[in-house]
Tab-separated table of C-alpha atoms in Angstrom:
chain	number	residue	atom	x	y	z
N	1	MET	CA	-9.039	13.568	-23.974
N	2	LEU	CA	-6.758	12.020	-20.989
N	3	ILE	CA	-6.473	15.276	-19.476
N	4	GLU	CA	-10.569	15.293	-18.812
N	5	TYR	CA	-10.674	12.078	-17.732
N	6	GLY	CA	-7.995	12.860	-14.998
N	7	VAL	CA	-9.770	16.063	-14.111
N	8	TRP	CA	-13.205	13.629	-13.996
N	9	VAL	CA	-11.405	11.342	-11.475
N	10	THR	CA	-9.734	13.772	-8.872
N	11	ARG	CA	-12.845	15.085	-8.953
N	12	LEU	CA	-14.637	12.214	-7.507
N	13	ALA	CA	-12.161	11.337	-5.600
N	14	LEU	CA	-12.353	14.541	-3.725
N	15	ALA	CA	-16.675	13.478	-3.375
N	16	VAL	CA	-16.473	10.255	-2.272
N	17	VAL	CA	-13.363	11.440	0.338
N	18	PHE	CA	-16.192	14.414	2.013
N	19	GLY	CA	-19.213	12.539	0.778
N	20	LEU	CA	-17.737	9.494	3.371
N	21	SER	CA	-16.774	12.074	6.528
N	22	ALA	CA	-20.239	13.864	5.862
N	23	TRP	CA	-22.040	10.458	6.238
N	24	GLY	CA	-19.923	9.456	9.229
N	25	LYS	CA	-20.756	12.097	11.139
N	26	LEU	CA	-24.399	12.515	10.361
N	27	ALA	CA	-24.598	8.502	11.473
N	28	ASP	CA	-22.953	9.063	15.057
N	29	ARG	CA	-23.975	12.332	15.813
N	30	ALA	CA	-23.456	12.003	19.798
N	31	GLY	CA	-19.553	10.993	18.733
N	32	THR	CA	-19.382	14.189	16.443
N	33	ARG	CA	-20.289	16.001	19.022
N	34	GLN	CA	-17.712	15.124	21.137
N	35	ALA	CA	-14.811	15.136	18.535
N	36	VAL	CA	-16.242	19.013	18.410
N	37	GLY	CA	-15.615	19.759	21.844
N	38	ASP	CA	-12.590	17.735	22.456
N	39	PHE	CA	-11.567	19.463	19.480
N	40	GLU	CA	-11.466	22.794	21.830
N	41	VAL	CA	-14.882	24.408	19.864
N	42	PRO	CA	-16.865	26.575	22.583
N	43	VAL	CA	-19.623	24.531	24.433
N	44	ARG	CA	-22.169	27.060	23.206
N	45	TRP	CA	-20.788	26.504	19.144
N	46	VAL	CA	-20.833	22.794	19.615
N	47	PRO	CA	-24.272	21.652	18.674
N	48	ALA	CA	-23.570	23.997	15.987
N	49	VAL	CA	-20.380	23.178	14.571
N	50	ALA	CA	-21.202	19.618	15.385
N	51	LEU	CA	-24.512	19.860	12.948
N	52	GLY	CA	-23.110	22.094	10.318
N	53	LEU	CA	-19.700	20.516	9.577
N	54	PRO	CA	-21.354	17.371	7.571
N	55	VAL	CA	-23.641	19.393	6.098
N	56	VAL	CA	-20.818	21.553	4.404
N	57	GLU	CA	-18.782	18.470	3.817
N	58	ALA	CA	-21.958	16.559	1.896
N	59	VAL	CA	-22.455	20.875	-0.008
N	60	LEU	CA	-18.237	20.309	-1.176
N	61	ALA	CA	-19.096	16.721	-2.476
N	62	VAL	CA	-22.004	17.743	-4.306
N	63	SER	CA	-20.668	20.971	-5.636
N	64	VAL	CA	-17.186	19.126	-7.111
N	65	LEU	CA	-18.914	17.612	-9.518
N	66	LEU	CA	-20.581	20.098	-11.601
N	67	PRO	CA	-19.104	22.143	-13.408
N	68	TRP	CA	-20.471	25.617	-12.001
N	69	THR	CA	-19.274	24.886	-8.560
N	70	VAL	CA	-16.178	23.007	-8.802
N	71	ALA	CA	-13.804	25.631	-8.708
N	72	ALA	CA	-15.303	27.285	-5.277
N	73	ALA	CA	-16.243	23.494	-4.063
N	74	ALA	CA	-12.498	23.128	-4.465
N	75	ILE	CA	-11.340	26.381	-2.805
N	76	GLY	CA	-14.000	25.642	0.103
N	77	ALA	CA	-12.432	22.183	0.449
N	78	LEU	CA	-9.011	24.041	0.840
N	79	LEU	CA	-9.395	26.207	3.359
N	80	LEU	CA	-11.310	23.389	4.999
N	81	LEU	CA	-8.669	21.516	5.178
N	82	THR	CA	-6.562	24.345	6.246
N	83	VAL	CA	-8.641	24.807	8.917
N	84	PHE	CA	-8.177	21.118	10.513
N	85	THR	CA	-4.873	21.040	9.995
N	86	ALA	CA	-4.139	24.474	12.516
N	87	VAL	CA	-6.080	23.173	14.602
N	88	MET	CA	-4.831	19.639	14.835
N	89	VAL	CA	-0.936	20.974	14.849
N	90	ARG	CA	-1.894	23.525	17.549
N	91	LEU	CA	-3.323	20.280	19.684
N	92	MET	CA	-0.274	18.199	18.942
N	93	ARG	CA	2.333	21.126	20.370
N	94	SER	CA	0.229	21.593	23.575
N	95	GLY	CA	0.594	17.837	23.682
N	96	LYS	CA	-3.363	16.565	23.396
N	97	ARG	CA	-3.872	14.130	21.113
N	98	PRO	CA	-7.653	14.330	20.352
N	99	ALA	CA	-9.301	11.400	19.248
N	100	CYS	CA	-10.436	11.831	15.717
N	101	SER	CA	-12.997	9.562	13.317
N	102	CYS	CA	-11.898	11.902	10.389
N	103	PHE	CA	-13.430	11.469	6.214
N	104	GLY	CA	-15.459	8.338	6.906
N	105	ALA	CA	-12.917	6.599	9.607
N	106	ALA	CA	-15.059	4.078	11.241
N	107	THR	CA	-13.532	4.251	13.858
N	108	ALA	CA	-11.530	7.233	16.156
N	109	THR	CA	-8.465	7.028	17.058
N	110	PRO	CA	-6.099	9.914	18.052
N	111	ILE	CA	-4.455	12.220	15.904
N	112	GLY	CA	-0.589	12.165	15.038
N	113	ALA	CA	1.423	13.053	12.174
N	114	ARG	CA	-0.518	10.435	9.864
N	115	SER	CA	-3.378	12.820	10.405
N	116	ILE	CA	-1.314	15.938	8.667
N	117	VAL	CA	0.210	13.732	6.257
N	118	ARG	CA	-3.421	12.796	5.053
N	119	ASN	CA	-4.609	16.479	5.286
N	120	GLY	CA	-1.822	17.076	3.079
N	121	VAL	CA	-2.318	14.502	0.910
N	122	LEU	CA	-6.035	15.698	0.717
N	123	MET	CA	-4.740	19.673	0.149
N	124	LEU	CA	-2.581	18.238	-2.462
N	125	LEU	CA	-6.003	16.513	-4.540
N	126	ALA	CA	-8.342	20.039	-3.851
N	127	ALA	CA	-5.909	21.672	-5.580
N	128	VAL	CA	-5.458	19.592	-8.617
N	129	VAL	CA	-9.028	19.805	-8.459
N	130	LEU	CA	-8.736	23.812	-8.469
N	131	TRP	CA	-6.988	23.401	-11.199
N	132	GLY	CA	-8.642	21.456	-13.324
N	133	ALA	CA	-11.901	23.267	-12.481
N	134	PHE	CA	-9.766	26.647	-14.780
N	135	ALA	CA	-8.205	24.621	-17.443
N	136	ARG	CA	-10.448	22.221	-18.199
N	137	PRO	CA	-13.875	23.682	-16.681
N	138	LEU	CA	-16.260	21.902	-19.192
N	139	VAL	CA	-15.817	18.445	-17.870
N	140	PRO	CA	-17.587	16.145	-17.617
N	141	ALA	CA	-19.805	17.549	-21.010
N	142	GLY	CA	-16.751	16.743	-22.993
N	143	LEU	CA	-16.546	13.014	-21.911
N	144	PRO	CA	-18.535	9.799	-23.276
N	145	ALA	CA	-21.736	9.970	-21.043
N	146	ASP	CA	-21.326	6.404	-20.577
N	147	THR	CA	-18.138	6.539	-19.730
N	148	ALA	CA	-18.228	9.480	-17.455
N	149	THR	CA	-21.697	7.681	-15.843
N	150	GLY	CA	-18.871	4.613	-15.121
N	151	LEU	CA	-16.290	6.248	-13.543
N	152	ALA	CA	-19.018	7.778	-11.644
N	153	PHE	CA	-20.354	4.449	-10.333
N	154	PHE	CA	-16.762	2.762	-10.007
N	155	ALA	CA	-16.661	5.830	-7.671
N	156	VAL	CA	-19.516	5.452	-5.777
N	157	VAL	CA	-19.269	1.859	-4.921
N	158	CYS	CA	-15.503	2.240	-4.390
N	159	GLY	CA	-16.602	4.994	-1.563
N	160	VAL	CA	-19.416	2.183	-0.520
N	161	LEU	CA	-16.678	-0.646	0.286
N	162	THR	CA	-14.099	1.465	1.664
N	163	TRP	CA	-16.986	2.676	4.023
N	164	LEU	CA	-17.923	-1.203	4.801
N	165	ALA	CA	-13.705	-1.824	5.138
N	166	GLY	CA	-13.764	0.593	7.771
N	167	GLN	CA	-17.506	-0.655	9.753
N	168	VAL	CA	-16.020	-4.364	9.544
N	169	GLY	CA	-12.615	-3.054	10.920
N	170	ALA	CA	-14.343	-1.317	13.846
N	171	LEU	CA	-17.424	-4.405	14.504
N	172	ARG	CA	-14.061	-6.988	14.653
N	173	ARG	CA	-12.476	-4.489	16.904
N	174	ARG	CA	-15.277	-3.885	19.211
N	175	LEU	CA	-15.730	-7.502	19.098
N	176	ASP	CA	-12.191	-8.238	20.462
N	177	GLU	CA	-12.703	-5.224	23.833
N	178	GLN	CA	-15.785	-7.384	24.936
N	179	ALA	CA	-14.293	-10.949	24.682
N	180	LEU	CA	-11.424	-8.961	26.400
N	181	SER	CA	-13.777	-7.926	29.067
N	182	THR	CA	-15.761	-11.139	29.016
N	183	LEU	CA	-12.804	-12.925	29.668
N	184	GLY	CA	-11.915	-15.562	33.323
N	185	ALA	CA	-8.743	-16.189	34.279
N	186	GLU	CA	-6.000	-13.544	33.063
N	187	GLY	CA	-3.285	-15.200	30.910
N	188	LEU	CA	-3.045	-18.649	29.594
N	189	PRO	CA	-1.971	-21.789	31.833
N	190	VAL	CA	1.634	-22.029	32.176
N	191	GLY	CA	2.981	-24.768	29.803
N	192	SER	CA	0.520	-24.278	27.543
N	193	VAL	CA	1.015	-23.445	23.961
N	194	ALA	CA	1.393	-19.972	23.021
N	195	PRO	CA	-0.963	-18.513	20.049
N	196	GLU	CA	0.910	-18.253	16.616
N	197	PHE	CA	0.082	-14.459	15.625
N	198	GLU	CA	1.965	-12.163	12.832
N	199	LEU	CA	1.434	-8.695	13.444
N	200	LEU	CA	2.598	-5.934	11.340
N	201	ASP	CA	6.256	-4.348	12.991
N	202	VAL	CA	7.341	-0.406	12.281
N	203	ALA	CA	8.123	-0.772	8.414
N	204	GLY	CA	4.996	-2.459	7.440
N	205	ASP	CA	6.523	-5.850	7.596
N	206	ARG	CA	4.658	-9.113	8.713
N	207	THR	CA	5.622	-10.714	12.132
N	208	SER	CA	4.682	-13.993	13.066
N	209	LEU	CA	5.866	-15.628	16.339
N	210	ALA	CA	7.800	-18.271	14.822
N	211	ASP	CA	9.432	-15.811	13.228
N	212	LEU	CA	10.776	-14.564	17.186
N	213	LEU	CA	11.446	-18.185	17.759
N	214	ALA	CA	13.576	-19.264	14.950
N	215	ALA	CA	16.793	-17.543	17.093
N	216	GLY	CA	15.802	-20.530	19.341
N	217	ARG	CA	15.635	-17.894	22.462
N	218	ALA	CA	12.953	-17.156	24.740
N	219	VAL	CA	10.321	-14.553	24.006
N	220	LEU	CA	9.355	-11.843	26.379
N	221	LEU	CA	6.080	-10.129	24.247
N	222	VAL	CA	5.995	-6.677	26.306
N	223	PHE	CA	2.564	-5.254	25.230
N	224	VAL	CA	2.031	-1.450	26.276
N	225	HIS	CA	-0.241	2.002	24.648
N	226	PRO	CA	2.075	5.397	23.630
N	227	GLY	CA	-0.101	7.036	25.882
N	228	CYS	CA	0.422	5.275	28.890
N	229	GLU	CA	3.326	6.497	31.294
N	230	LEU	CA	4.016	3.412	33.065
N	231	CYS	CA	4.751	1.391	29.541
N	232	ALA	CA	6.778	4.416	28.936
N	233	ALA	CA	8.811	3.677	31.928
N	234	LEU	CA	9.251	0.439	31.477
N	235	ALA	CA	10.137	0.446	27.751
N	236	ARG	CA	13.193	2.960	29.122
N	237	GLU	CA	14.077	-0.005	31.236
N	238	LEU	CA	14.320	-2.777	28.934
N	239	PRO	CA	17.253	-2.205	26.579
N	240	ARG	CA	19.354	-2.601	30.294
N	241	TRP	CA	17.770	-5.910	30.810
N	242	ARG	CA	18.250	-6.619	27.763
N	243	THR	CA	21.659	-6.400	27.811
N	244	ARG	CA	21.793	-8.659	31.012
N	245	THR	CA	19.288	-11.721	29.228
N	246	ASP	CA	19.230	-14.293	27.092
N	247	LEU	CA	15.501	-13.080	26.095
N	248	THR	CA	14.560	-11.810	22.655
N	249	MET	CA	12.380	-9.103	24.030
N	250	VAL	CA	10.029	-7.776	21.383
N	251	VAL	CA	7.170	-4.423	22.361
N	252	VAL	CA	3.752	-5.028	21.144
N	253	GLY	CA	1.320	-1.908	20.772
N	254	ASN	CA	-2.034	-0.810	19.190
N	255	GLY	CA	-3.242	1.521	16.106
N	256	ASP	CA	-0.522	3.490	14.410
N	257	ALA	CA	3.012	1.548	12.787
N	258	VAL	CA	4.371	5.642	12.487
N	259	GLU	CA	3.251	6.745	15.935
N	260	GLN	CA	5.036	3.292	17.628
N	261	ALA	CA	7.911	3.483	15.810
N	262	ALA	CA	7.840	7.471	17.137
N	263	TRP	CA	7.365	6.520	20.291
N	264	GLY	CA	9.903	3.251	20.099
N	265	VAL	CA	12.337	6.011	19.428
N	266	GLU	CA	11.301	8.125	22.142
N	267	GLN	CA	12.220	6.050	24.076
N	268	GLY	CA	15.103	4.662	23.512
N	269	LEU	CA	14.355	0.903	22.459
N	270	GLY	CA	16.828	0.627	19.470
N	271	ASP	CA	16.822	-2.167	17.173
N	272	ASP	CA	17.154	-4.703	19.143
N	273	ILE	CA	13.379	-4.986	20.678
N	274	PRO	CA	11.851	-4.770	17.567
N	275	ALA	CA	7.732	-2.863	18.512
N	276	LEU	CA	4.869	-4.555	16.741
N	277	VAL	CA	1.891	-3.552	15.831
N	278	GLN	CA	-1.976	-4.297	16.262
N	279	GLN	CA	-4.736	-3.844	14.239
N	280	GLY	CA	-7.382	-4.178	17.344
N	281	ASN	CA	-6.113	-5.721	20.403
N	282	GLU	CA	-5.797	-9.552	18.429
N	283	ALA	CA	-2.501	-10.605	19.817
N	284	ALA	CA	-3.694	-9.640	23.571
N	285	LEU	CA	-6.757	-11.263	22.703
N	286	ARG	CA	-4.795	-14.725	22.116
N	287	TYR	CA	-2.716	-14.436	25.247
N	288	ARG	CA	-5.791	-12.858	27.306
N	289	VAL	CA	-3.826	-9.816	28.551
N	290	ARG	CA	-6.093	-7.150	29.941
N	291	GLY	CA	-4.305	-4.222	30.545
N	292	THR	CA	-0.904	-2.375	29.516
N	293	PRO	CA	2.041	-2.292	31.013
N	294	SER	CA	1.908	-6.461	30.738
N	295	ALA	CA	4.456	-8.793	29.964
N	296	VAL	CA	4.035	-12.459	28.133
N	297	LEU	CA	7.175	-15.013	28.909
N	298	ILE	CA	7.440	-17.704	25.767
N	299	ASP	CA	9.931	-20.399	26.589
N	300	ALA	CA	12.127	-21.218	23.607
N	301	ASP	CA	10.252	-24.619	22.482
N	302	GLY	CA	6.742	-22.136	22.347
N	303	ARG	CA	5.042	-23.008	25.047
N	304	VAL	CA	3.841	-20.270	28.243
N	305	ALA	CA	7.121	-19.741	30.603
N	306	ALA	CA	5.125	-18.419	33.226
N	307	PRO	CA	1.610	-16.003	34.840
N	308	VAL	CA	1.022	-12.450	32.643
N	309	ALA	CA	2.863	-9.623	34.533
N	310	ARG	CA	0.728	-6.929	34.917
N	311	GLY	CA	1.735	-3.849	35.424
N	312	ALA	CA	6.010	-2.344	35.677
N	313	ILE	CA	7.458	-3.766	38.377
N	314	ALA	CA	5.745	-7.021	38.141
N	315	THR	CA	7.278	-7.005	34.139
N	316	ARG	CA	10.706	-6.160	36.053
N	317	GLU	CA	10.370	-9.313	38.489
N	318	LEU	CA	9.440	-11.179	35.679
N	319	ILE	CA	12.917	-10.230	33.784
N	320	LEU	CA	14.896	-10.431	36.973
N	321	ALA	CA	13.447	-13.878	37.475
N	322	ARG	CA	14.438	-14.979	34.664
N	323	LYS	CA	18.466	-13.736	34.878
N	324	SER	CA	18.103	-15.671	38.241
N	325	VAL	CA	16.745	-19.116	36.970
N	326	ARG	CA	19.212	-18.984	34.149
N	327	THR	CA	22.299	-17.676	36.238
N	328	GLN	CA	21.227	-20.798	38.498
N	329	LEU	CA	21.043	-23.379	35.185
N	330	SER	CA	24.688	-21.882	34.567
N	331	SER	CA	26.235	-22.514	38.019
N	332	ARG	CA	24.772	-25.904	38.291
N	333	SER	CA	25.564	-26.893	34.802
N	334	ASN	CA	29.491	-25.451	35.876
N	335	GLY	CA	29.801	-27.737	38.844
N	336	HIS	CA	28.411	-30.658	37.330
N	337	HIS	CA	30.881	-30.276	34.936
N	338	ALA	CA	33.706	-29.476	37.178
N	339	ALA	CA	33.007	-32.737	38.914
N	340	ALA	CA	32.566	-34.934	36.052
N	341	HIS	CA	36.601	-34.214	35.249
N	342	GLY	CA	37.991	-33.698	38.644
N	343	PRO	CA	40.589	-36.536	40.330
N	344	ARG	CA	38.799	-39.460	41.350
């Protein structure tokens, strides 16, 4: 009986995934057509594919629950996922990363390694469903009616909650973007208390501003985007500047932690310059940073130490100015020290 329950649960899970995917595409017809075109479907076929794809996914979502169609539905899901994955790999190898609201995602995000891994997990799920179709072909007929129905209802609720959570996240990101576009002067006033934040690092752990200031050094937040060439050029210089200053340098990106980690390795940032990831634009919004690359300098007391440095050149100048000030202060301190202990 335990195997029968497992077979039914895997069918419900696959049905929810394809159901959410179909619903998301039908709810955003314009976005679906845009995504289909970005995936290099011939222009004359874009309208048909944009309409037919969610219909196929909806049919698969229903068919995977019926004992007499589950095998065909599982095979169809495997074929569809294989095609999706092959197209993604081809585009990524050619240096293209179109945005995709794949499988119920509330917002379109560029494809990457995470997309391939997700498709692989779904293909494994479809393979398990296919095995179950032959190993236990009568499921859910052999299960207690109330239990089978309860599990189906629970799956529907989980699907609805997942969709709602995605919509809330998308709404928050849109509000952040709107707030950024309507802000007045860029950056916070020099001397104001730096807003606290808590962001994920590439390992999935949370890091706050207090954590960064714990070493007693000033902190330089460098806001970047992996798709920005100027950001990449600036990032490659940061390790050199890090060895010449007493700053704690942190790179702040957006979106996918795995992709941010890979981008950091590619630019040679190393462990001395950690990367943090915003889920939307929460840190940029609090510091009134509008574009990338940009930098915010926070002194050791937790106050904004300089205006926002907008662009790679301004960021370099900010680092050089900080280095120059520290050198002057050190020279003055040494001079006073010598005068105090000199001959009288």
